[in-house]
Amino acid sequence: MASTAAPASTIFRRPKQTSGWMSWLTTVDHKKIGIMYGYSAFFFFILGGLEALILRLQLAGPNGTVLDANEYNAMFTMHGTTMIFLFVMPVGAAFFNYMMPLMIGARDVAFPRLNALSFWIFIFGGIFLYSSFLFGTTGPPAGGNLPGGATDASWLGSTINGGWFMYQPNAGPRFSTGTVLDFGAIGLQILGLASLISAVNFIATIFNMRAKGMKLLRMPVFVWMTLVVAFLLLFSLPIIAVALFMVTFDRQLGTLFFDTFQGGDAILWQHLFWLFGHPEVYILILPAMGIVSETLPVFSRKPLFGYPAVVFAGAAIGFLGFGVWAHHMFASGITPVAQAAFGLATMTIAVPTGIKIFNWMGTMWMGKIKFTTPMLFSLGFVALFVIGGLSGVTHSIVPADWQQTDTYYIVAHFHYVLFGGAIFGIFAGLYYWFPKLTGRMLSEKLGKLHFWLMFIGMNLTFGPMHWLGLQGMVRRTWKYPEEYNFGTWNMVVTVGAYTIALSILVFMINWVRSKRKGVESGMDPWDARTIEWSIPNPTPEWNFGVNPEVQALDDWWHRKYDENEEGRPVRKAEADATIAQFHDQGVNPPSPIHLPSPSYFPFLAGAAFLAIGYGVVYHTRGWGLPLLAFGVILLLSSMIGWSLEPLEEDHEEVHA
Ligand code: HEM
Ligand SMILES: [Cu+2]
């Protein structure tokens, strides 16, 4: 390491820490940001999970007394909101951040400081949402009481309670008079901004920063799915942003967009919400699809079957996903023609989804399957996602949907997709790429224990919900009477939920132990196909010692293997030497490498949103507007500081 000092300006010094907590606060390295995204998302996963466990305690038997109606509303709202916006989306961002640049052979994302900004906005948005537990109030609706006759909100009930869909006008100022839904609307707005920023960043990165030779159709499927998700975010988030502004205006400034008593339109909210909300579910599932498209070939020891079809199916799912939103509104009074059209459109999504599933099965067909933990989670993903997909098709049949909607059948469906799909995919990815973070392996023994507990628990939890729903157990209900005979299966469901919790505990123990004491992984522990495995583990600060050049899809595999006449892979004689050579280049870069300098400003700009958020909620209090002004000034001055920052300060150069 040597450094040359030649700052252009000295007014705005850039921080230089490369270790200690300040280095995390100021980092612009995509890997560190990815790790921070991952840990914070996991933290929220625990919170969302605890909320689910409380819900399931309440519903374990008839006439539960753990929660009152208001608290139940608050718990399921925060549970859903947390899982979607504070866990699955950010954990997706963690993978995109850490893996995507490595998989395209880049040193960082296109705009490293913007990347840090998006992370800090997410953190402060999450803090803002959760602070409603401390500051939120739920007053009685105009002319009524809190649900269930409660008169005052308890601590558990003092948070956002309008469902993650925040249906209007229920979640508007007329029926939700406290502040909790202000926290909801503004918190989601802040979180949406974070995702929008990273979407732009990832699109720019994928289009501009690929290694030489990495044509679009040589990109790993995971990178493709990152791209599709980024476009989905780019097109869907502005819609929810507008809708949330309308809610905030209704609540803060007295507009009447959604107040049906004075000419507002409740269905308009549903259109805007689901026009975002449906693409959102693909935002949640496509990263997992990308992950298993990487792991299935590696552990089947075969190339991905029908790579272009998988890629185009992913893009088609993204595209079609914008045309089906009103299938969430079959029971909301849209015309029969609209119902028929949206029902049909919804069924078409089964086609590209089916293509993907057949291609994954084709990949495994006649493969030499290795049942490692990431493979088990990938297989779990495929199996459970198929079940969730099939029950999804049943919703696209309008009369069936009328029967199922707002029952536990729906709850079963979307948890099969989101838990069985998204979360199993995410765990497949965590086990698969853990060596890239740490240079060690997660324990296979604990991993398999984790998998089986989670797989069994998941089916115990969400399987019986199908028949509970068909028997008429309604969704969003805080209790059910004895004579309905829902008790037995609900007890099974609750036992399942706690089994899942146990499995997560096993995972955490595994993670903490393996990080320090796990078996060292070497460079290419899975004998993988893609170029992120052509550099040492853990990933060096500079990613690639030498800018990679790619000659084929699955370039790394082709450097290690030839095919014989029968099309079977034959390991090249020089494969070990190739690996050693890449390892050496990765550890000892032959020429100096320039890395972007850290910055204080993303953190400061992100923090500004906390002040802005509270300023808006409390703008009628004496200190509200000054706080809002402070937030805006902090944001603007951070932006100015950011733009005047010297490009690099004492830039670090890495020499051989
Ligand atoms: C241990 C695992 C889980 C359990 C036991 C569980 C349980 C529940 C329960 C009981 C509800 C309330 C249903 C209702 O009253 O309408 C619910 C709602 C919901 N859950 Fe989960 N859940 C789990 C994991 C997840 C995950 C991983 C996600 C997403 C990635 C998720 C997303 C949602 C959503 C979006 C709602 C709807 C909330 C709303 O209507 O506002 N859940 N869950
Ligand atoms: Cu949908």
XYZ file of C-alpha atoms and ligand atoms in Angstrom:
700
model
C 0.000 0.000 0.000
C 1.273 3.430 -0.880
C -0.583 6.669 -1.235
C -0.074 9.845 -3.175
C -1.556 13.040 -1.761
C -2.914 15.458 -4.323
C -6.311 16.784 -3.236
C -7.832 19.312 -5.615
C -9.465 21.325 -2.861
C -9.064 21.261 0.875
C -12.375 22.805 1.948
C -14.233 19.537 1.849
C -11.906 16.886 3.157
C -12.987 13.376 2.502
C -12.799 10.828 5.292
C -10.201 8.118 4.939
C -10.983 5.516 7.559
C -10.838 2.000 6.233
C -11.618 0.323 9.553
C -13.631 1.032 12.694
C -17.208 2.259 12.860
C -16.500 5.496 10.993
C -15.444 3.470 7.993
C -18.925 1.917 7.910
C -20.630 5.279 8.283
C -18.712 6.804 5.412
C -18.082 3.836 3.162
C -18.987 3.862 -0.495
C -17.765 0.321 -1.140
C -20.542 -1.779 -2.625
C -19.470 -4.764 -0.525
C -19.638 -2.954 2.792
C -22.942 -1.388 1.809
C -24.235 -4.801 0.816
C -23.215 -6.233 4.175
C -24.885 -3.379 6.038
C -28.024 -3.863 3.970
C -27.952 -7.545 4.814
C -27.538 -7.193 8.557
C -30.118 -4.444 8.897
C -32.610 -6.363 6.763
C -32.034 -9.427 8.918
C -32.618 -7.354 12.027
C -35.988 -6.315 10.625
C -36.677 -9.938 9.682
C -36.397 -10.787 13.373
C -38.782 -7.965 14.281
C -41.286 -8.976 11.593
C -40.949 -12.576 12.721
C -41.605 -11.707 16.365
C -44.717 -9.859 15.266
C -45.846 -12.957 13.356
C -45.241 -15.078 16.439
C -47.405 -12.757 18.515
C -50.141 -12.955 15.873
C -49.963 -16.718 15.931
C -50.117 -16.790 19.725
C -53.330 -14.814 19.514
C -54.811 -17.160 16.919
C -53.582 -20.446 18.431
C -56.977 -21.196 19.933
C -60.510 -19.787 19.746
C -61.280 -16.460 21.461
C -57.624 -15.512 21.906
C -56.893 -12.885 24.532
C -53.273 -11.979 23.784
C -54.181 -8.999 21.597
C -57.214 -6.780 21.267
C -58.575 -5.880 17.836
C -56.576 -2.680 17.520
C -53.373 -4.411 18.528
C -54.046 -7.218 16.079
C -54.449 -4.699 13.256
C -51.217 -3.023 14.261
C -49.314 -6.295 14.514
C -50.312 -7.709 11.129
C -49.764 -4.348 9.468
C -46.289 -3.960 10.878
C -45.541 -7.614 10.212
C -46.471 -7.348 6.528
C -44.913 -3.931 6.053
C -41.713 -5.044 7.743
C -41.382 -8.265 5.808
C -41.948 -6.568 2.467
C -40.269 -3.196 2.772
C -37.747 -3.743 5.528
C -36.713 -7.328 4.919
C -37.243 -8.845 1.479
C -36.572 -5.687 -0.524
C -33.463 -4.619 1.421
C -32.097 -8.147 1.546
C -32.530 -8.168 -2.222
C -30.588 -4.919 -2.266
C -27.917 -6.625 -0.152
C -27.443 -9.318 -2.792
C -27.579 -6.844 -5.661
C -25.034 -4.647 -3.959
C -22.581 -7.311 -2.981
C -22.889 -9.801 -5.809
C -23.950 -7.959 -8.934
C -20.733 -5.944 -9.440
C -18.684 -9.091 -8.818
C -20.740 -11.060 -11.296
C -20.252 -8.521 -14.069
C -16.586 -7.990 -13.288
C -16.842 -4.426 -11.988
C -14.996 -2.726 -9.136
C -18.051 -0.956 -7.780
C -21.441 0.309 -8.849
C -21.717 3.267 -11.203
C -22.420 5.820 -8.452
C -20.867 4.644 -5.190
C -21.934 7.620 -3.078
C -25.493 7.371 -4.380
C -25.391 3.753 -3.326
C -24.479 4.760 0.221
C -27.219 7.399 0.137
C -29.828 4.825 -0.739
C -28.702 2.657 2.167
C -28.877 5.489 4.688
C -32.277 6.630 3.479
C -33.482 3.064 3.965
C -32.101 2.949 7.509
C -33.629 6.237 8.524
C -36.909 5.316 6.842
C -36.988 2.087 8.856
C -36.210 3.927 12.081
C -38.944 6.393 11.244
C -41.532 3.644 10.663
C -40.630 1.785 13.817
C -40.541 4.942 15.921
C -44.328 4.980 15.595
C -44.271 2.378 18.383
C -42.961 5.176 20.604
C -44.749 8.224 19.220
C -47.734 6.907 17.259
C -51.277 7.628 18.377
C -54.520 6.010 17.273
C -57.462 8.216 18.023
C -61.059 7.040 17.594
C -62.484 7.474 14.087
C -64.960 10.238 13.466
C -68.029 9.301 15.474
C -66.793 5.927 16.630
C -64.495 3.885 18.794
C -61.311 2.019 18.123
C -61.979 -1.405 16.655
C -63.362 -3.818 19.198
C -64.542 -0.973 21.399
C -61.087 -0.126 22.765
C -60.805 3.422 23.987
C -57.086 3.914 24.080
C -54.221 2.422 22.106
C -51.765 0.308 24.063
C -48.085 0.273 23.319
C -48.422 -2.633 20.896
C -51.388 -0.949 19.257
C -49.678 2.401 18.849
C -48.142 1.620 15.491
C -49.343 1.610 11.889
C -52.592 -0.334 11.671
C -54.146 0.107 8.242
C -52.728 -3.011 6.583
C -49.760 -2.838 4.242
C -52.259 -1.817 1.521
C -53.513 1.154 3.621
C -56.958 1.086 2.029
C -58.619 4.477 1.765
C -60.630 6.088 3.169
C -60.190 3.788 6.201
C -56.567 4.840 6.485
C -57.441 8.447 5.745
C -58.011 11.288 8.202
C -61.715 10.581 8.692
C -61.397 7.068 10.056
C -57.810 7.014 11.321
C -57.430 10.091 13.399
C -54.177 9.485 15.246
C -50.706 9.877 13.783
C -49.901 6.241 13.024
C -50.969 6.397 9.402
C -48.937 9.551 8.904
C -45.980 7.491 10.004
C -47.087 4.819 7.563
C -47.514 7.011 4.528
C -44.384 9.090 5.074
C -42.273 6.124 6.120
C -43.127 4.239 2.938
C -42.429 7.348 0.928
C -38.922 7.553 2.396
C -38.276 3.856 1.837
C -39.518 4.122 -1.735
C -37.051 6.881 -2.426
C -34.217 4.659 -1.237
C -35.223 1.903 -3.639
C -35.710 4.284 -6.521
C -32.210 5.635 -6.106
C -30.621 2.218 -6.078
C -32.697 1.149 -9.080
C -31.222 3.938 -11.170
C -27.783 3.073 -9.903
C -28.066 -0.631 -10.719
C -29.396 0.029 -14.213
C -26.500 2.371 -14.948
C -24.059 -0.157 -13.509
C -25.315 -3.121 -15.491
C -25.459 -1.222 -18.751
C -22.094 0.488 -18.437
C -19.746 -1.417 -16.228
C -19.704 -4.970 -17.478
C -16.358 -6.619 -18.069
C -14.984 -6.716 -21.555
C -16.782 -9.385 -23.525
C -19.735 -9.677 -21.187
C -22.514 -9.200 -23.694
C -26.017 -8.933 -22.304
C -26.674 -12.567 -23.110
C -23.518 -13.608 -21.299
C -24.670 -12.065 -18.037
C -25.525 -14.468 -15.238
C -29.279 -14.855 -14.758
C -28.983 -13.262 -11.326
C -27.687 -10.077 -12.956
C -30.546 -10.186 -15.427
C -33.035 -10.443 -12.611
C -31.344 -7.519 -10.871
C -31.898 -5.532 -14.033
C -35.546 -6.541 -14.346
C -36.172 -5.720 -10.688
C -34.498 -2.347 -11.106
C -36.800 -1.511 -14.019
C -39.824 -2.702 -12.070
C -38.813 -0.394 -9.238
C -38.203 2.464 -11.621
C -41.675 2.206 -13.138
C -43.745 1.184 -10.118
C -42.350 3.312 -7.294
C -43.351 6.649 -8.800
C -46.961 5.421 -8.822
C -46.984 4.614 -5.124
C -45.086 7.825 -4.458
C -47.875 9.844 -6.058
C -50.517 7.845 -4.206
C -48.722 8.315 -0.887
C -48.398 12.040 -1.529
C -52.155 12.122 -2.065
C -52.724 10.348 1.255
C -50.329 12.687 2.989
C -52.046 15.710 1.460
C -55.424 14.340 2.551
C -54.128 13.801 6.045
C -52.003 16.917 6.459
C -53.435 19.563 4.182
C -57.105 18.680 4.008
C -57.366 17.609 0.380
C -60.124 15.103 -0.379
C -58.649 12.717 -2.916
C -59.949 9.665 -1.140
C -62.679 10.990 1.121
C -65.754 9.295 -0.303
C -67.999 11.466 1.874
C -66.938 14.525 -0.060
C -66.479 13.291 -3.599
C -63.198 11.466 -3.176
C -62.609 8.054 -4.710
C -61.702 4.968 -2.727
C -61.276 2.784 -5.817
C -58.723 5.231 -7.171
C -56.526 4.403 -4.208
C -56.814 0.714 -4.940
C -55.871 1.232 -8.581
C -52.837 3.287 -7.701
C -51.821 1.015 -4.873
C -52.043 -2.234 -6.820
C -50.558 -0.755 -9.954
C -47.532 -0.545 -7.716
C -48.414 -3.460 -5.462
C -48.580 -6.169 -8.069
C -45.212 -5.409 -9.697
C -43.942 -5.237 -6.136
C -44.578 -8.934 -5.632
C -42.300 -9.636 -8.587
C -39.759 -7.292 -7.077
C -39.843 -9.639 -4.104
C -39.674 -12.927 -5.997
C -37.390 -12.255 -8.986
C -34.186 -11.944 -6.940
C -34.905 -15.389 -5.499
C -35.520 -16.722 -9.007
C -32.180 -15.252 -10.007
C -30.449 -16.919 -7.088
C -31.769 -20.399 -7.792
C -30.928 -19.975 -11.462
C -27.311 -19.693 -10.266
C -27.349 -22.487 -7.721
C -29.300 -25.178 -9.585
C -26.751 -25.455 -12.446
C -23.786 -25.464 -10.065
C -25.180 -28.273 -7.916
C -26.622 -30.225 -10.832
C -23.237 -29.988 -12.557
C -24.911 -28.910 -15.767
C -25.406 -25.585 -17.520
C -28.708 -23.825 -16.977
C -31.201 -25.404 -19.349
C -32.526 -22.837 -21.839
C -30.658 -19.793 -20.542
C -32.232 -17.337 -23.032
C -35.705 -18.645 -22.228
C -35.114 -18.132 -18.506
C -33.904 -14.599 -19.131
C -36.747 -13.654 -21.445
C -39.304 -15.313 -19.179
C -37.998 -13.146 -16.332
C -38.335 -10.027 -18.442
C -41.810 -11.117 -19.589
C -42.930 -11.657 -16.007
C -41.745 -8.155 -15.227
C -43.563 -6.712 -18.207
C -46.838 -8.604 -17.778
C -46.746 -7.820 -14.076
C -47.845 -4.281 -14.888
C -51.009 -5.414 -16.634
C -52.741 -7.446 -13.960
C -53.087 -5.172 -10.951
C -56.890 -5.232 -10.808
C -56.936 -8.927 -9.891
C -56.583 -7.545 -6.378
C -59.867 -5.730 -6.901
C -62.260 -8.419 -8.116
C -64.373 -7.852 -5.029
C -64.126 -4.056 -5.146
C -66.710 -3.146 -7.736
C -64.987 -3.021 -11.098
C -66.994 -3.884 -14.208
C -67.411 -7.488 -15.401
C -65.475 -6.677 -18.568
C -62.582 -5.405 -16.515
C -62.798 -8.471 -14.328
C -62.674 -10.777 -17.325
C -59.773 -8.888 -18.870
C -57.714 -8.805 -15.709
C -58.541 -12.431 -14.971
C -57.251 -13.479 -18.383
C -54.205 -11.245 -18.182
C -53.374 -12.768 -14.830
C -53.466 -16.288 -16.217
C -50.914 -15.368 -18.882
C -48.292 -14.816 -16.183
C -48.427 -18.530 -15.515
C -46.815 -19.064 -18.930
C -43.398 -17.442 -18.374
C -43.455 -18.685 -14.807
C -44.076 -22.202 -16.080
C -41.235 -21.805 -18.574
C -38.870 -20.990 -15.754
C -39.980 -23.929 -13.691
C -39.563 -26.326 -16.621
C -36.126 -24.924 -17.319
C -35.065 -25.399 -13.727
C -36.288 -28.970 -13.858
C -34.543 -29.428 -17.197
C -31.370 -28.213 -15.531
C -31.597 -30.898 -12.881
C -32.691 -33.619 -15.315
C -29.907 -36.211 -15.609
C -27.679 -33.929 -13.600
C -25.240 -35.172 -10.966
C -27.078 -33.498 -8.143
C -25.172 -32.579 -4.991
C -27.524 -32.116 -2.061
C -25.671 -29.297 -0.366
C -27.532 -26.840 1.843
C -27.873 -24.188 -0.870
C -29.199 -26.893 -3.187
C -31.748 -28.031 -0.608
C -33.000 -24.490 -0.217
C -33.188 -24.130 -3.992
C -35.196 -27.330 -4.299
C -37.417 -26.115 -1.466
C -37.884 -22.898 -3.380
C -39.008 -24.684 -6.533
C -41.401 -27.026 -4.726
C -43.035 -24.380 -2.548
C -43.145 -21.767 -5.244
C -45.030 -24.193 -7.488
C -47.674 -24.664 -4.788
C -47.978 -20.904 -4.289
C -48.114 -20.368 -8.036
C -50.911 -22.884 -8.479
C -53.084 -21.375 -5.763
C -52.322 -18.039 -7.417
C -53.840 -19.280 -10.653
C -57.017 -20.148 -8.789
C -57.364 -16.491 -7.776
C -57.353 -15.397 -11.384
C -60.712 -17.139 -11.853
C -63.045 -14.373 -10.774
C -65.856 -16.351 -9.099
C -63.301 -18.471 -7.261
C -61.588 -15.297 -6.126
C -64.831 -13.949 -4.701
C -64.978 -17.054 -2.569
C -61.346 -16.947 -1.510
C -60.665 -13.270 -1.133
C -60.114 -12.037 2.409
C -59.911 -15.578 3.722
C -56.913 -17.488 4.988
C -56.653 -19.151 1.577
C -55.129 -15.892 0.358
C -52.853 -15.721 3.362
C -51.734 -19.274 2.553
C -51.135 -18.394 -1.080
C -48.971 -15.374 -0.596
C -46.952 -16.918 2.188
C -46.161 -19.908 -0.037
C -44.880 -17.453 -2.599
C -43.164 -15.067 -0.211
C -41.912 -17.453 2.430
C -41.595 -20.636 0.406
C -40.391 -18.688 -2.595
C -38.599 -15.483 -1.741
C -37.202 -16.533 1.624
C -36.065 -20.021 0.629
C -34.328 -18.423 -2.351
C -32.670 -15.882 -0.101
C -31.343 -18.591 2.212
C -30.079 -20.552 -0.786
C -28.133 -17.435 -1.721
C -26.819 -16.851 1.788
C -25.428 -20.395 2.054
C -24.070 -20.264 -1.482
C -22.261 -16.930 -1.289
C -21.253 -16.918 2.376
C -17.656 -17.828 1.374
C -17.444 -14.646 -0.705
C -18.071 -12.596 2.435
C -15.967 -14.498 4.900
C -13.653 -16.952 3.190
C -15.356 -19.684 5.206
C -18.214 -22.124 4.755
C -21.402 -22.260 6.774
C -21.708 -25.579 8.555
C -23.534 -28.079 6.363
C -24.791 -30.002 9.367
C -26.488 -26.986 10.945
C -27.526 -25.827 7.494
C -29.409 -29.026 6.832
C -31.007 -28.888 10.260
C -32.053 -25.331 9.472
C -33.477 -26.399 6.129
C -35.528 -29.312 7.396
C -36.914 -27.428 10.396
C -37.849 -24.523 8.171
C -39.314 -26.699 5.429
C -41.463 -28.689 7.838
C -42.405 -25.602 9.846
C -43.296 -23.668 6.710
C -45.688 -26.379 5.502
C -47.254 -26.835 8.948
C -47.783 -23.086 9.151
C -49.124 -22.237 5.747
C -50.512 -25.560 4.466
C -53.521 -25.749 6.830
C -54.316 -22.107 6.077
C -55.584 -23.299 2.683
C -58.373 -25.371 4.146
C -59.012 -22.998 7.021
C -59.625 -20.361 4.376
C -61.858 -22.553 2.270
C -63.848 -23.386 5.388
C -64.435 -19.698 5.833
C -61.842 -18.419 8.269
C -61.563 -14.782 7.330
C -58.354 -12.865 7.084
C -57.539 -9.886 9.342
C -59.638 -11.227 12.169
C -58.262 -11.127 15.674
C -60.334 -14.020 16.982
C -62.761 -16.721 15.995
C -65.450 -18.426 18.051
C -65.201 -21.932 19.426
C -68.112 -23.364 17.455
C -66.407 -22.807 14.090
C -63.997 -25.626 14.880
C -60.984 -23.754 13.551
C -59.081 -24.413 16.753
C -57.213 -27.624 15.928
C -55.716 -26.536 12.653
C -54.881 -23.122 14.034
C -52.930 -24.809 16.785
C -50.996 -26.755 14.151
C -50.313 -23.490 12.334
C -48.977 -21.872 15.470
C -46.735 -24.843 16.258
C -45.447 -24.556 12.678
C -44.671 -20.883 13.139
C -42.609 -21.579 16.235
C -40.803 -24.356 14.379
C -39.805 -21.795 11.761
C -38.577 -19.522 14.534
C -36.456 -22.369 15.884
C -34.957 -22.935 12.440
C -33.974 -19.279 12.216
C -32.249 -19.625 15.566
C -30.227 -22.535 14.177
C -29.283 -20.376 11.218
C -28.096 -17.547 13.436
C -25.946 -19.868 15.506
C -24.496 -21.288 12.310
C -23.744 -17.839 10.930
C -22.035 -16.536 14.052
C -19.991 -19.695 14.578
C -19.010 -20.228 10.957
C -17.924 -16.645 10.507
C -15.167 -17.245 13.047
C -14.570 -20.952 12.977
C -16.056 -22.270 9.749
C -14.028 -24.450 7.399
C -11.923 -22.285 5.116
C -13.456 -22.204 1.694
C -10.557 -21.620 -0.645
C -11.330 -19.733 -3.797
C -13.904 -21.827 -5.634
C -15.490 -24.152 -3.069
C -18.511 -25.162 -5.168
C -16.628 -25.572 -8.455
C -18.841 -22.799 -9.753
C -19.543 -21.337 -13.161
C -19.574 -17.549 -12.851
C -16.736 -15.076 -12.519
C -17.328 -13.961 -8.961
C -15.608 -17.239 -8.081
C -12.493 -16.348 -10.084
C -11.266 -14.080 -7.268
C -10.111 -15.001 -3.771
C -12.400 -15.320 -0.720
C -13.189 -13.169 1.150
C -13.459 -10.716 -1.700
C -10.421 -8.411 -1.798
C -11.099 -4.709 -1.364
C -10.433 -4.108 -5.039
C -12.553 -7.044 -6.235
C -10.538 -7.999 -9.316
C -6.752 -7.723 -9.332
C -6.906 -7.604 -13.122
C -9.928 -6.434 -15.080
C -11.576 -9.636 -16.228
C -12.318 -10.483 -19.838
C -15.173 -12.773 -20.617
C -15.412 -15.070 -23.618
C -18.580 -17.012 -22.927
C -21.598 -17.482 -20.759
C -20.324 -19.215 -17.610
C -16.837 -18.004 -18.454
C -15.228 -19.295 -15.271
C -16.478 -22.811 -15.868
C -15.136 -22.814 -19.424
C -11.706 -21.952 -18.108
C -11.794 -25.106 -16.034
C -13.608 -27.545 -18.335
C -13.784 -28.784 -21.899
C -16.517 -30.882 -23.384
C -15.808 -34.294 -24.911
C -17.591 -35.694 -27.986
C -20.563 -36.815 -25.902
C -20.938 -33.319 -24.493
C -19.743 -34.391 -21.057
C -17.487 -32.044 -19.116
C -13.825 -32.963 -18.874
C -11.681 -31.033 -16.442
C -8.805 -29.381 -18.220
C -5.340 -30.525 -17.263
C -4.357 -26.976 -16.427
C -7.498 -26.165 -14.392
C -5.667 -26.108 -11.068
C -2.954 -23.924 -12.483
C -5.570 -21.534 -13.848
C -7.213 -21.258 -10.449
C -3.863 -20.655 -8.776
C -3.001 -18.003 -11.317
C -6.307 -16.155 -10.836
C -5.906 -16.414 -7.098
C -2.473 -14.877 -7.273
C -3.661 -12.028 -9.506
C -6.506 -11.424 -7.084
C -4.254 -11.169 -4.060
C -1.395 -9.312 -5.748
C -2.721 -6.916 -8.347
C 0.045 -6.300 -10.908
C -0.763 -2.607 -11.283
C -2.025 0.095 -8.902
C -5.766 0.083 -8.268
C -7.737 3.190 -7.562
C -10.694 2.957 -5.213
C -13.233 5.734 -4.617
C -12.809 7.678 -1.364
C -15.408 7.540 1.395
C -17.762 10.418 2.125
C -19.765 11.837 5.041
C -22.512 13.267 2.911
C -24.649 10.214 2.096
C -25.113 9.622 5.818
C -25.991 13.253 6.502
C -28.390 13.465 3.565
C -30.059 10.245 4.686
C -30.425 11.520 8.255
C -32.119 14.631 6.917
C -35.127 12.512 5.984
C -35.767 11.679 9.611
C -36.123 15.374 10.422
C -38.215 15.941 7.317
C -40.520 13.064 8.195
C -41.157 14.217 11.765
C -41.441 17.791 10.535
C -44.297 16.816 8.234
C -46.125 14.670 10.801
C -45.923 17.378 13.458
C -46.103 20.446 11.267
C -48.966 21.839 13.323
C -46.937 21.723 16.527
C -44.688 24.665 17.389
C -41.470 22.821 16.651
C -42.736 20.933 13.615
C -42.050 23.482 10.910
C -38.603 24.469 12.263
C -37.703 20.777 12.297
C -38.920 20.413 8.727
C -36.858 23.449 7.695
C -33.833 22.002 9.460
C -34.247 18.747 7.576
C -34.530 20.443 4.228
C -31.487 22.618 4.918
C -29.492 19.607 6.052
C -30.476 17.790 2.861
C -29.621 20.685 0.588
C -26.325 21.440 2.281
C -25.346 17.778 2.129
C -26.067 17.820 -1.581
C -23.943 20.917 -2.044
C -21.155 19.454 0.054
C -21.397 16.275 -1.963
C -21.055 18.075 -5.270
C -18.098 20.162 -4.091
C -16.256 17.241 -2.576
C -12.905 16.632 -4.260
C -13.125 13.589 -6.463
C -10.564 11.821 -4.410
C -8.574 12.544 -1.309
C -5.181 10.985 -0.693
C -6.430 8.278 -2.898
C -5.404 4.840 -1.928
C -3.412 2.996 -4.466
C -2.728 -0.634 -4.226
C 0.589 -1.867 -5.569
C 1.827 -5.296 -6.120
C -43.000 -17.286 10.555
C -43.414 -16.864 9.405
C -44.698 -16.085 9.218
C -45.887 -16.198 9.886
C -46.245 -17.135 11.019
C -46.767 -15.232 9.308
C -48.060 -15.020 9.749
C -48.894 -14.033 9.275
C -50.192 -13.727 9.796
C -50.883 -14.465 10.943
C -50.699 -12.702 9.081
C -52.010 -11.997 9.281
C -53.026 -12.465 8.326
C -54.210 -11.616 8.409
O -54.743 -11.463 9.525
O -54.582 -11.097 7.339
C -49.714 -12.345 8.108
C -49.873 -11.341 7.196
C -48.919 -11.003 6.256
N -47.672 -11.565 6.106
Fe -46.912 -13.055 7.197
N -46.118 -14.563 8.310
C -44.847 -15.060 8.219
C -43.878 -14.675 7.327
C -44.050 -13.710 6.340
C -43.094 -13.351 5.352
C -41.708 -13.960 5.235
C -43.646 -12.391 4.578
C -43.086 -11.639 3.394
C -41.961 -11.785 2.855
C -44.945 -12.128 5.083
C -45.815 -11.207 4.553
C -47.061 -10.940 5.044
C -47.952 -9.933 4.505
C -47.672 -9.010 3.325
C -49.113 -9.969 5.276
C -50.347 -9.122 5.078
C -50.313 -7.976 6.001
C -51.442 -7.083 5.728
O -52.518 -7.590 5.322
O -51.247 -5.877 5.920
N -45.168 -12.950 6.159
N -48.609 -13.176 8.250
Cu -51.179 -9.282 -7.924
